[in-house]
């Protein structure tokens, strides 16, 4: 049997950084996916191996299942219905399994993803030989939630082959999970995210699992569904960011200028609230789609100005802003800033060829994605 | 007798636009001046003419004093101690005097300055033949207060030759006015500004007359003196702005997003208050000059972000920001935005040659000026 799962990436529409200081932020899934295909193999097939193939990076790893089994003193399987954090002992065992892989120095960042795979696989499926193939439309480490979508798709594929979730294997095409199963997928994905990120907020995996739009404030998530189809141009500046340093920089600025920054954060909070009101309002409404798009563009422009006043912009981000402004398109950074990705709203009927080719000529990478689509889905019997 | 007056230009350090909505703004004089030299001529000298020579624009105008006298039915002279607004009748008479001048179309914007001259001259000095020469270090119409410094210098030169003010004609070098005389100069200059601008705020002429630093909020001006010597790079993008449209744009945005904009304006208010606290604090202080400069840079960066969230930036302003950022210098637009001038703080010991030459290669015009210097001054017997 083969099962394929796909889970979307995410963007933060408004409120990054300010959310750390109590403001509302709004995140949404984007129509760019990480795909995980899982195929159980029989011993005769492939020497009893557990194989992980990260296709985009051309890396392929394999372990004899007996080695994996030996690494986990307490058998972890049969616990698929109870998401469990990786203990210190298990983390050590996983580290030993990963150490042997000789991952090239340039790709060493993937090691934590491999560790997350080993934990999720052994916890949910135990020690069956299998081949897992991962591909992604999301750039790594650019704030588009690539690691969360990887964990969600992985958890989904693994759980789809257990009794813990109820899926209809006779169905063809992409299937969604039921509410309870989705919660289980999301919780396991969060355990994977913890291995990759240490202390993730849980927002990325939640958006990837549930899709649509989520507003979050002081740790509380609110799901939202929008009638609006919004298309975003996502420009990856390819400048790597130090998220921790950027977050710390904003906090230090707040300590130096508490009054100013409190107003800045409140302004961002109001922006997120206004955005959710627009997104939730039914279409047709007293406002036309064009009027809504113009409002959203203005909110993005204001949020970008406020992010600049927090000191988290970057020369490459400004280049994207300038370039898109020439085409009368509104943009803002998304995520941590200091590089990373920039969002540009593409109003209905925008012709994007020219702006994309100009951005690409700056060395940036462009994606066009609809936002707020479905979350994680699975597909049985798809050819990989 | 010849008298020369000079009056400085101004910049807005923080708070432009937000000041219209109740926030505090901070303005300061800059060490760039408009010079007015006044020399009374005898009839034999020069056919009984009143001459105005605007040297920078190579324009020279003259009127027989009899024509000027005939234009004002109520003799205006001997009222130099009572600043008087130009009545509708007098404005008509002045318009007739200006109409005859055949000012070239490209320089028609100067007509209102000529009108202000005729009103101030005839009101303060009556109808004596004289030659008035004007030169300025300030670019016209770029938000650096060129028209106010022209009116202040003009009023100062004219009043210095009356009994209304008490100046010591035996002194050489630049002299300041006493408090009461300065008030008179400022009030007359304001009457000139009204002819040029219709409804000026009075801030530009006040900064030009008094010098130093002025904070203003809801129409109230507070004079300040700072120990700090701050040097600014002022880059003129040479992009003409429509100040009224920019001010209206911010107001419309406020109507569309009242909550967000209220916080943005409050943040700007806090920025201005923090800036004045730094500028007023004695040096040496618990903070070193370098620490103060860093704080001011951060305040400028934050104010710029907030101005961007008001929608008053411009592609050329962003170019200046990017360019100065490469040299780790903080910048913000000053005045109305949408083009105009950009301020860049030059911390003590900054080497500026490179950034200036890079900005000039973009087609911009750079000035370096100390801020917060003296206001209007006069000089008797200086050779013009």
XYZ file of C-alpha atoms in Angstrom:
768
model
C 0.000 0.000 0.000
C 1.126 3.485 -0.713
C -0.172 6.625 0.862
C 0.669 10.129 -0.106
C 0.058 13.188 2.073
C 0.414 16.815 1.264
C 0.453 19.713 3.688
C 0.557 23.416 2.806
C 3.038 26.063 3.833
C 2.000 29.210 5.655
C 2.530 32.913 5.582
C 1.978 35.509 8.257
C -0.321 38.115 6.753
C -0.034 40.634 9.598
C 1.316 40.891 13.109
C 4.720 39.196 13.079
C 6.999 40.357 15.914
C 4.170 42.385 17.498
C 2.513 39.046 18.374
C 5.397 38.350 20.762
C 4.312 41.472 22.639
C 0.615 40.678 22.832
C -0.722 41.879 19.476
C -2.938 39.799 17.218
C -1.314 38.146 14.212
C -2.998 36.537 11.231
C -1.554 33.523 9.431
C -2.871 31.633 6.457
C -2.035 28.533 4.503
C -0.650 28.946 0.982
C -1.135 26.726 -2.024
C 2.443 25.448 -1.941
C 2.860 21.980 -0.472
C 5.226 19.464 0.992
C 4.441 15.967 -0.281
C 5.263 12.796 1.640
C 4.732 9.399 0.061
C 4.951 6.284 2.209
C 5.225 2.779 0.828
C 5.723 -0.271 3.050
C 8.208 -2.690 1.642
C 8.471 -6.409 2.214
C 11.812 -7.818 3.433
C 12.433 -9.408 0.055
C 11.935 -6.011 -1.641
C 14.672 -4.136 -0.056
C 16.752 -5.872 2.582
C 14.556 -4.858 5.499
C 15.386 -1.170 5.249
C 13.715 2.035 6.393
C 14.492 4.549 3.664
C 14.059 8.326 3.665
C 14.491 10.073 0.338
C 14.605 13.883 0.478
C 14.188 14.366 -3.228
C 14.744 18.140 -3.472
C 18.121 17.951 -1.808
C 19.025 14.660 -3.538
C 19.703 13.028 -0.198
C 18.749 9.446 0.510
C 19.173 7.786 3.870
C 18.462 4.257 4.992
C 18.645 2.227 8.166
C 18.126 -1.497 8.713
C 14.882 -1.656 10.717
C 16.669 -3.846 13.235
C 19.015 -0.921 13.972
C 16.101 1.440 14.418
C 14.374 -1.059 16.693
C 17.549 -1.511 18.747
C 17.883 2.246 19.177
C 14.641 2.561 21.073
C 14.813 0.597 24.305
C 11.126 1.120 25.044
C 9.260 0.071 21.951
C 7.462 3.172 20.860
C 4.916 1.728 18.461
C 1.270 1.099 19.281
C 1.301 4.593 20.778
C 0.188 6.245 17.573
C -2.972 7.586 19.225
C -0.980 9.319 21.963
C 1.400 12.003 20.695
C 4.554 11.739 22.767
C 7.518 14.048 23.118
C 10.924 12.680 22.290
C 12.653 11.938 25.610
C 16.305 12.742 26.230
C 17.176 9.019 25.925
C 15.352 8.691 22.637
C 16.916 11.902 21.364
C 20.337 10.385 22.094
C 19.412 7.190 20.269
C 18.196 9.210 17.283
C 21.370 11.310 17.305
C 23.391 8.094 17.031
C 21.298 6.961 14.054
C 21.731 10.342 12.350
C 25.437 10.674 13.085
C 26.220 7.706 10.872
C 24.658 9.298 7.832
C 27.517 11.571 6.853
C 25.226 14.417 5.840
C 27.290 16.912 3.843
C 28.270 19.996 5.848
C 26.253 22.317 3.578
C 23.083 20.342 4.267
C 23.640 19.692 7.964
C 20.527 21.752 8.716
C 18.502 18.807 7.442
C 19.737 16.562 10.260
C 17.001 17.769 12.622
C 14.397 16.971 9.957
C 15.803 13.462 9.698
C 15.634 13.158 13.495
C 12.001 14.254 13.454
C 11.314 11.645 10.789
C 12.874 8.885 12.893
C 10.866 9.879 15.953
C 7.540 10.147 14.123
C 8.113 6.987 12.108
C 9.135 4.764 14.998
C 6.476 6.218 17.303
C 3.588 5.880 14.880
C 4.547 2.957 12.665
C 7.066 1.114 14.787
C 9.750 -0.753 12.868
C 8.290 -1.842 9.530
C 10.507 -1.572 6.489
C 9.304 1.263 4.243
C 10.336 3.890 1.758
C 9.379 7.485 2.451
C 9.845 10.087 -0.278
C 9.610 13.800 0.469
C 9.314 16.617 -2.062
C 8.386 20.216 -1.401
C 7.364 23.307 -3.283
C 8.477 25.395 -0.302
C 11.938 26.921 0.052
C 13.653 25.773 3.240
C 14.172 28.135 6.139
C 12.499 31.121 4.508
C 9.621 31.531 6.926
C 7.064 29.759 4.747
C 6.623 26.938 7.240
C 8.486 24.299 5.257
C 9.463 22.290 8.329
C 5.931 22.360 9.748
C 4.396 21.257 6.457
C 6.981 18.458 6.348
C 6.047 17.322 9.854
C 2.309 17.583 9.152
C 2.514 15.659 5.877
C 4.742 13.053 7.518
C 2.428 12.617 10.498
C -0.573 12.465 8.177
C 0.908 9.786 5.954
C 2.062 7.737 8.932
C -1.223 8.025 10.818
C -3.295 7.274 7.704
C -1.836 3.740 7.829
C -2.807 3.093 11.441
C -6.032 2.247 13.190
C -5.778 5.493 15.133
C -7.397 7.466 12.346
C -10.326 6.531 10.195
C -9.759 7.131 6.525
C -11.576 5.691 3.585
C -8.877 3.800 1.680
C -11.220 3.139 -1.220
C -11.328 6.773 -2.128
C -9.195 8.222 -4.875
C -7.957 11.821 -4.926
C -7.047 14.067 -2.031
C -8.976 13.447 1.171
C -9.251 15.548 4.272
C -9.167 14.224 7.814
C -12.048 14.390 10.237
C -11.812 16.904 13.064
C -10.485 14.484 15.702
C -7.986 12.831 13.370
C -6.768 16.219 12.230
C -6.117 17.128 15.836
C -4.025 13.966 16.201
C -2.054 14.717 13.030
C -1.446 18.245 14.265
C -0.266 17.084 17.685
C 2.196 14.594 16.229
C 3.423 17.221 13.784
C 4.019 19.523 16.731
C 6.210 16.830 18.327
C 8.233 16.750 15.097
C 8.464 20.556 15.059
C 9.817 20.471 18.613
C 12.672 18.247 17.451
C 13.446 20.631 14.596
C 12.914 23.986 16.341
C 13.199 23.451 20.080
C 10.322 25.677 21.114
C 7.997 26.189 18.176
C 4.885 28.324 18.658
C 2.664 25.639 17.162
C 1.217 28.138 14.726
C 2.978 26.840 11.630
C 1.882 23.220 12.084
C -1.650 24.282 13.016
C -2.004 26.400 9.860
C -0.506 23.602 7.782
C -2.816 20.990 9.276
C -6.060 22.964 9.300
C -5.452 25.273 6.338
C -7.550 28.412 5.950
C -6.818 31.387 8.150
C -5.863 31.547 11.787
C -5.603 34.568 14.012
C -3.571 34.241 17.158
C -3.057 36.395 20.184
C -1.371 35.621 23.497
C -1.235 31.914 22.640
C -4.903 31.613 21.643
C -5.650 30.462 18.116
C -8.900 31.290 16.317
C -9.763 29.482 13.106
C -11.399 31.440 10.360
C -12.733 30.675 6.933
C -12.763 33.373 4.302
C -14.854 33.640 1.152
C -12.173 35.760 -0.462
C -9.703 34.226 -2.856
C -6.508 36.170 -2.337
C -3.495 35.611 -4.502
C -0.047 36.471 -3.199
C 3.239 36.895 -4.916
C 5.825 35.542 -2.498
C 9.356 36.719 -3.151
C 12.165 34.884 -1.443
C 15.085 37.278 -1.015
C 17.235 34.223 -0.248
C 18.869 36.197 2.544
C 19.125 33.936 5.551
C 17.819 35.401 8.786
C 18.677 35.013 12.405
C 15.149 34.883 13.755
C 16.234 34.807 17.389
C 18.412 37.909 16.973
C 15.613 39.759 15.184
C 13.087 38.915 17.897
C 15.605 39.953 20.558
C 16.308 43.196 18.692
C 12.644 44.169 18.816
C 12.463 43.349 22.525
C 15.534 45.466 23.210
C 14.036 48.333 21.250
C 10.911 47.975 23.370
C 12.984 48.258 26.525
C 14.683 51.394 25.174
C 11.455 53.002 23.927
C 8.548 51.443 25.827
C 5.991 54.173 25.095
C 6.645 54.361 21.379
C 6.762 50.613 20.889
C 3.559 50.042 22.866
C 1.744 52.286 20.370
C 3.455 50.554 17.454
C 2.319 47.140 18.724
C -1.208 48.446 19.334
C -1.320 49.789 15.780
C -0.325 46.326 14.517
C -3.006 44.726 16.693
C -5.605 47.023 15.115
C -4.297 46.131 11.654
C -4.752 42.409 12.335
C -8.242 42.992 13.691
C -9.229 45.077 10.697
C -7.816 42.445 8.359
C -9.764 39.609 9.990
C -12.957 41.678 9.785
C -12.417 42.128 6.042
C -11.529 38.483 5.472
C -14.530 37.230 7.435
C -17.064 39.562 5.866
C -19.182 37.726 3.304
C -18.747 38.336 -0.411
C -20.747 39.955 -1.931
C -20.823 42.479 0.828
C -21.251 46.218 1.051
C -17.629 46.266 -0.143
C -16.659 44.910 -3.559
C -13.717 42.540 -3.963
C -11.680 45.410 -5.393
C -12.464 47.626 -2.413
C -11.489 44.823 -0.047
C -8.256 44.260 -1.913
C -7.443 47.960 -1.699
C -8.086 47.921 2.035
C -5.877 44.866 2.483
C -3.137 46.519 0.428
C -3.288 49.573 2.660
C -3.146 47.398 5.786
C -0.104 45.587 4.398
C 1.616 48.889 3.618
C 0.926 50.175 7.121
C 2.120 46.945 8.721
C 5.321 47.131 6.688
C 5.942 50.691 7.896
C 5.445 49.550 11.471
C 7.811 46.614 10.940
C 10.368 49.094 9.671
C 9.888 51.121 12.812
C 10.663 47.908 14.762
C 13.940 47.690 12.821
C 13.382 44.292 11.180
C 13.468 45.258 7.511
C 16.460 44.637 5.241
C 17.935 46.153 2.082
C 16.697 43.235 -0.038
C 13.186 43.632 1.378
C 13.292 47.318 0.426
C 14.362 46.335 -3.074
C 11.302 44.122 -3.399
C 9.080 46.916 -2.037
C 10.486 49.413 -4.518
C 10.172 47.030 -7.430
C 6.584 46.042 -6.709
C 5.640 49.675 -5.994
C 6.629 50.516 -9.554
C 3.797 48.217 -10.578
C 1.497 49.805 -7.986
C 1.491 46.635 -5.895
C 1.603 46.685 -2.087
C 4.094 44.499 -0.242
C 5.254 43.627 3.228
C 7.815 41.309 4.717
C 6.423 38.124 6.214
C 7.840 36.289 9.190
C 10.955 37.365 10.986
C 12.208 39.895 8.424
C 15.888 40.746 8.028
C 15.690 39.021 4.654
C 13.423 36.009 4.135
C 10.222 36.392 2.158
C 8.135 39.361 1.062
C 4.400 39.200 0.313
C 2.844 41.164 -2.517
C -0.916 41.127 -2.895
C -1.924 40.356 -6.459
C -5.342 41.896 -6.899
C -7.722 40.092 -9.235
C -6.642 40.519 -12.857
C -3.113 41.689 -12.057
C -0.681 40.916 -14.846
C 2.375 39.681 -13.010
C 4.852 38.631 -15.696
C 6.778 41.896 -15.682
C 7.118 42.331 -11.942
C 8.145 38.700 -11.527
C 10.810 38.916 -14.204
C 12.150 42.149 -12.695
C 12.299 40.563 -9.223
C 13.975 37.458 -10.587
C 16.544 39.630 -12.327
C 17.501 40.867 -8.811
C 18.350 37.269 -7.918
C 15.149 36.681 -5.954
C 12.918 33.620 -6.234
C 9.203 34.182 -6.863
C 6.201 32.026 -6.030
C 2.569 32.782 -6.753
C 0.135 31.155 -4.370
C -3.476 31.367 -3.394
C -3.882 31.695 0.316
C -6.269 30.182 2.802
C -6.778 26.861 1.024
C -7.222 23.422 2.531
C -4.901 22.025 5.127
C -3.291 18.598 5.143
C -4.763 15.948 2.837
C -3.990 12.363 1.982
C -4.272 10.284 -1.131
C -4.223 6.503 -1.248
C -2.746 4.578 -4.105
C -1.340 7.589 -5.909
C 1.697 6.804 -7.940
C 4.661 8.554 -6.416
C 23.731 102.855 4.644
C 23.660 99.194 3.901
C 22.259 96.474 6.103
C 22.471 92.784 5.562
C 20.293 90.180 7.275
C 20.524 86.459 7.258
C 17.930 83.982 8.424
C 18.292 80.200 8.633
C 16.209 77.502 7.036
C 14.490 74.823 9.071
C 13.963 71.102 9.127
C 11.343 69.041 10.889
C 13.216 66.505 12.981
C 10.165 64.448 13.992
C 6.408 64.595 13.857
C 5.483 65.896 10.401
C 1.947 64.954 9.329
C 1.177 63.528 12.786
C 1.284 67.127 14.084
C -1.824 67.860 12.019
C -3.587 65.217 14.115
C -2.457 66.439 17.509
C 1.001 64.892 17.918
C 4.085 66.817 18.964
C 6.546 67.777 16.247
C 10.093 69.063 16.645
C 11.635 71.569 14.246
C 15.088 73.088 14.276
C 16.981 75.732 12.380
C 19.773 74.625 10.055
C 22.998 76.383 9.237
C 21.899 77.261 5.701
C 20.765 80.849 5.227
C 18.900 83.289 3.069
C 20.739 86.619 2.871
C 19.033 89.933 2.194
C 21.059 93.077 1.665
C 19.322 96.442 1.656
C 20.929 99.651 0.405
C 19.017 102.911 0.175
C 19.780 104.782 -2.977
C 19.564 108.494 -3.648
C 17.479 109.720 -6.589
C 20.589 110.705 -8.494
C 21.991 107.227 -7.992
C 19.409 105.278 -9.798
C 16.442 107.157 -11.215
C 14.330 106.827 -8.083
C 13.862 103.075 -8.372
C 13.003 100.310 -5.937
C 15.012 97.325 -7.116
C 14.741 93.667 -6.111
C 17.495 91.360 -7.272
C 16.909 87.623 -6.730
C 20.452 86.624 -7.437
C 20.083 82.800 -7.425
C 17.439 82.884 -10.110
C 19.122 85.740 -12.011
C 15.948 87.812 -11.866
C 16.003 91.547 -11.318
C 12.909 93.648 -10.926
C 12.487 97.376 -10.475
C 9.664 99.815 -9.959
C 9.749 103.627 -9.907
C 8.976 104.471 -6.277
C 6.248 106.800 -7.523
C 4.447 103.795 -8.990
C 4.731 101.878 -5.768
C 3.456 104.877 -3.824
C 0.539 105.276 -6.244
C -0.401 101.639 -5.835
C -1.134 101.976 -2.140
C -3.993 104.398 -1.607
C -3.517 104.416 2.176
C 0.116 105.193 2.802
C 1.403 102.142 4.582
C 4.663 103.454 5.989
C 5.173 104.619 9.570
C 3.361 101.423 10.603
C 6.530 99.405 10.886
C 5.878 98.729 14.560
C 2.457 97.233 13.837
C 2.556 94.149 11.624
C -0.411 94.392 9.293
C -1.983 91.857 6.981
C -2.176 92.690 3.326
C -5.783 93.749 2.617
C -7.661 92.638 -0.468
C -7.260 96.140 -1.968
C -3.533 96.173 -1.340
C -3.202 92.626 -2.718
C -4.852 93.843 -5.916
C -2.484 96.807 -6.123
C 0.491 94.496 -5.605
C -0.805 92.059 -8.227
C -0.867 94.934 -10.720
C 2.746 95.833 -9.852
C 3.837 92.199 -10.263
C 1.876 91.566 -13.451
C 4.027 94.049 -15.342
C 7.214 92.183 -14.556
C 6.934 89.448 -17.192
C 8.312 86.756 -14.902
C 9.228 83.757 -17.079
C 6.661 80.933 -16.883
C 9.194 78.530 -15.346
C 9.813 80.937 -12.468
C 6.238 82.093 -11.934
C 6.314 80.534 -8.469
C 8.528 83.440 -7.431
C 5.731 85.974 -8.066
C 4.296 85.488 -4.578
C 7.730 86.131 -3.101
C 7.918 89.390 -5.050
C 4.455 90.305 -3.756
C 5.564 89.611 -0.190
C 8.581 91.843 -0.789
C 6.416 94.706 -2.044
C 4.092 94.425 0.955
C 6.866 94.251 3.542
C 8.925 96.975 1.883
C 6.124 99.471 1.475
C 4.684 98.720 4.926
C 7.961 98.968 6.820
C 10.041 101.379 4.757
C 7.431 103.262 2.748
C 8.543 104.480 -0.669
C 12.269 105.200 -0.510
C 14.362 104.206 -3.493
C 16.553 101.219 -2.605
C 18.244 98.122 -3.917
C 17.517 94.803 -2.233
C 19.624 91.787 -3.116
C 18.585 88.273 -2.086
C 20.719 85.141 -2.157
C 20.026 81.827 -0.523
C 21.773 78.602 0.335
C 18.379 76.883 0.543
C 16.729 75.059 -2.347
C 13.297 76.516 -3.133
C 10.147 74.591 -2.339
C 11.867 71.577 -0.816
C 10.511 71.883 2.700
C 13.607 73.566 4.129
C 11.748 76.789 4.884
C 13.290 78.859 2.097
C 10.296 81.199 1.839
C 10.134 81.743 5.603
C 13.850 82.478 5.838
C 13.419 84.939 2.942
C 10.561 86.705 4.742
C 12.423 86.734 8.059
C 15.637 88.091 6.541
C 13.671 90.662 4.552
C 11.685 91.820 7.592
C 14.879 91.916 9.665
C 16.769 94.058 7.144
C 13.835 96.405 6.677
C 13.117 96.789 10.395
C 16.799 97.263 11.253
C 16.622 100.586 9.370
C 13.628 101.900 11.312
C 13.135 103.349 14.739
C 10.893 100.423 15.604
C 13.831 98.234 16.554
C 16.912 99.141 18.497
C 20.090 97.919 16.917
C 23.589 99.098 17.478
C 24.695 100.352 14.051
C 28.256 100.817 15.229
C 28.721 97.096 15.621
C 30.421 95.009 12.998
C 29.663 91.326 12.399
C 26.387 89.456 12.808
C 24.097 90.803 15.514
C 21.061 89.235 17.076
C 17.870 91.118 17.889
C 16.517 91.676 21.360
C 13.524 89.621 22.408
C 10.875 92.253 21.609
C 12.424 93.233 18.287
C 12.702 89.589 17.310
C 9.014 89.197 17.979
C 8.332 92.123 15.638
C 10.569 90.662 12.917
C 8.800 87.323 13.278
C 5.336 88.879 13.059
C 6.180 90.815 9.910
C 7.758 87.718 8.401
C 4.532 85.859 9.138
C 2.624 88.516 7.154
C 4.992 87.855 4.253
C 4.502 84.101 4.593
C 0.750 84.598 4.430
C 1.127 86.275 1.048
C 3.290 83.373 -0.185
C 1.445 80.423 1.376
C -2.093 81.550 2.195
C -2.358 79.818 5.562
C 1.118 79.113 6.902
C 1.456 77.424 10.294
C 3.887 80.073 11.504
C 6.371 77.392 12.475
C 8.828 77.980 9.648
C 9.179 81.737 10.254
C 9.370 81.216 14.025
C 12.193 78.679 13.691
C 13.967 80.940 11.206
C 13.634 84.001 13.437
C 14.463 82.422 16.795
C 16.772 79.619 15.664
C 17.453 76.689 17.975
C 14.816 74.032 18.465
C 11.074 74.371 18.731
C 8.567 71.739 19.642
C 4.976 72.337 18.664
C 1.744 70.641 19.460
C -1.833 71.745 18.788
C -0.651 75.234 17.822
C 1.530 75.791 20.902
C 5.212 76.427 20.328
C 7.868 75.678 22.942
C 11.371 77.051 22.468
C 14.281 74.863 23.452
C 18.005 75.222 23.522
C 20.177 72.159 23.161
C 23.783 71.617 24.165
C 24.173 68.993 21.496
C 25.754 69.842 18.182
C 24.004 67.675 15.658
C 25.103 67.548 12.069
C 22.646 66.523 9.383
C 23.122 65.465 5.824
C 20.156 66.886 3.945
C 19.469 65.231 0.615
C 17.137 66.974 -1.764
C 15.495 64.367 -3.991
C 14.420 67.253 -6.245
C 11.041 65.572 -6.614
C 8.398 68.242 -6.255
C 5.631 67.441 -3.813
C 1.999 68.342 -3.560
C 1.917 69.061 0.159
C -1.843 69.594 0.261
C -2.528 66.249 -1.424
C -0.128 64.457 0.934
C -1.741 65.996 4.019
C -5.181 65.120 2.647
C -4.036 61.554 1.928
C -3.046 61.031 5.548
C -6.374 62.441 6.735
C -8.281 60.128 4.402
C -6.281 57.167 5.652
C -7.188 58.215 9.170
C -10.860 58.202 8.261
C -10.518 54.728 6.746
C -8.463 53.288 9.641
C -9.109 55.467 12.708
C -7.892 52.953 15.320
C -4.640 52.100 13.573
C -3.793 55.687 12.719
C -4.516 56.929 16.245
C -1.841 54.541 17.526
C 0.532 55.585 14.743
C 0.098 59.259 15.670
C 0.546 58.467 19.369
C 3.757 56.611 18.569
C 5.014 59.688 16.705
C 4.034 61.900 19.634
C 6.114 59.695 21.949
C 9.023 59.865 19.501
C 8.955 63.679 19.553
C 8.771 63.715 23.331
C 11.673 61.309 23.651
C 13.701 63.366 21.195
C 13.139 66.618 23.077
C 14.146 64.910 26.326
C 17.429 63.811 24.735
C 18.088 67.206 23.142
C 17.367 69.078 26.378
C 19.422 66.828 28.622
C 22.731 68.459 29.538
C 26.002 67.220 28.056
C 27.901 65.603 29.707
C 25.047 63.584 31.047
C 24.554 59.995 32.108
C 24.480 59.368 28.352
C 27.513 60.049 26.175
C 27.177 61.971 22.923
C 27.524 58.713 21.012
C 24.739 57.096 23.012
C 22.512 60.095 22.413
C 23.257 60.004 18.705
C 22.376 56.311 18.593
C 19.091 57.011 20.341
C 18.282 59.826 17.935
C 19.107 57.581 14.988
C 16.733 54.960 16.309
C 13.996 57.565 16.811
C 14.500 58.776 13.239
C 14.288 55.215 11.917
C 11.088 54.595 13.851
C 9.564 57.881 12.713
C 10.386 57.013 9.108
C 8.643 53.644 9.464
C 5.588 55.387 10.871
C 5.635 57.928 8.017
C 5.699 54.999 5.610
C 2.681 53.559 7.361
C 0.970 56.933 6.733
C 1.721 56.477 3.037
C 3.837 59.605 2.499
C 7.140 58.087 1.428
C 8.344 57.985 -2.165
C 10.643 55.828 -4.291
C 13.378 58.493 -4.259
C 13.161 58.725 -0.460
C 13.592 54.937 -0.280
C 16.633 55.231 -2.530
C 18.216 57.702 -0.114
C 17.344 55.420 2.843
C 18.925 52.427 1.137
C 22.014 54.337 0.154
C 22.634 55.818 3.587
C 21.852 52.478 5.264
C 24.785 50.982 3.354
C 26.947 53.394 5.337
C 25.090 52.504 8.547
C 23.500 55.948 8.699
C 19.896 56.492 9.794
C 17.584 58.641 7.682
C 14.058 59.919 7.536
C 12.076 62.142 5.235
C 11.495 65.660 6.499
C 8.445 67.775 5.826
C 5.604 66.653 3.619
C 7.306 63.644 2.059
C 6.363 62.320 -1.379
C 9.787 63.505 -2.526
C 11.362 66.627 -1.036
C 14.233 66.293 1.410
C 15.617 63.449 3.496
C 17.575 63.892 6.732
C 20.518 61.704 7.624
C 22.115 62.100 11.020
C 25.878 62.406 10.746
C 27.260 61.193 14.052
C 30.423 62.853 15.281
C 33.413 61.742 13.200
C 31.373 60.328 10.334
C 33.271 60.372 7.070
C 30.680 61.530 4.566
C 32.492 61.876 1.240
C 31.484 58.467 -0.049
C 27.812 58.570 0.869
C 27.497 62.090 -0.531
C 29.086 61.150 -3.824
C 26.873 58.071 -4.105
C 23.745 60.146 -3.417
C 24.821 62.792 -5.903
C 25.355 60.101 -8.512
C 21.601 59.335 -8.100
C 20.894 62.907 -9.189
C 20.175 64.161 -5.678
C 21.522 67.367 -4.157
C 23.287 67.138 -0.786
C 23.738 69.721 1.948
C 25.523 69.283 5.242
C 24.277 71.525 8.001
C 24.532 71.881 11.725
C 21.155 72.182 13.318
C 19.792 74.337 16.089
C 22.001 77.363 15.471
C 21.109 81.023 15.858
C 18.081 82.561 14.258
C 17.923 85.756 12.228
C 20.872 88.147 12.462
C 21.816 91.450 10.918
C 25.039 93.045 9.894
C 25.556 96.724 9.253
C 27.944 98.010 6.681
C 28.865 94.631 5.288
C 29.828 94.744 1.661
C 27.226 92.904 -0.371
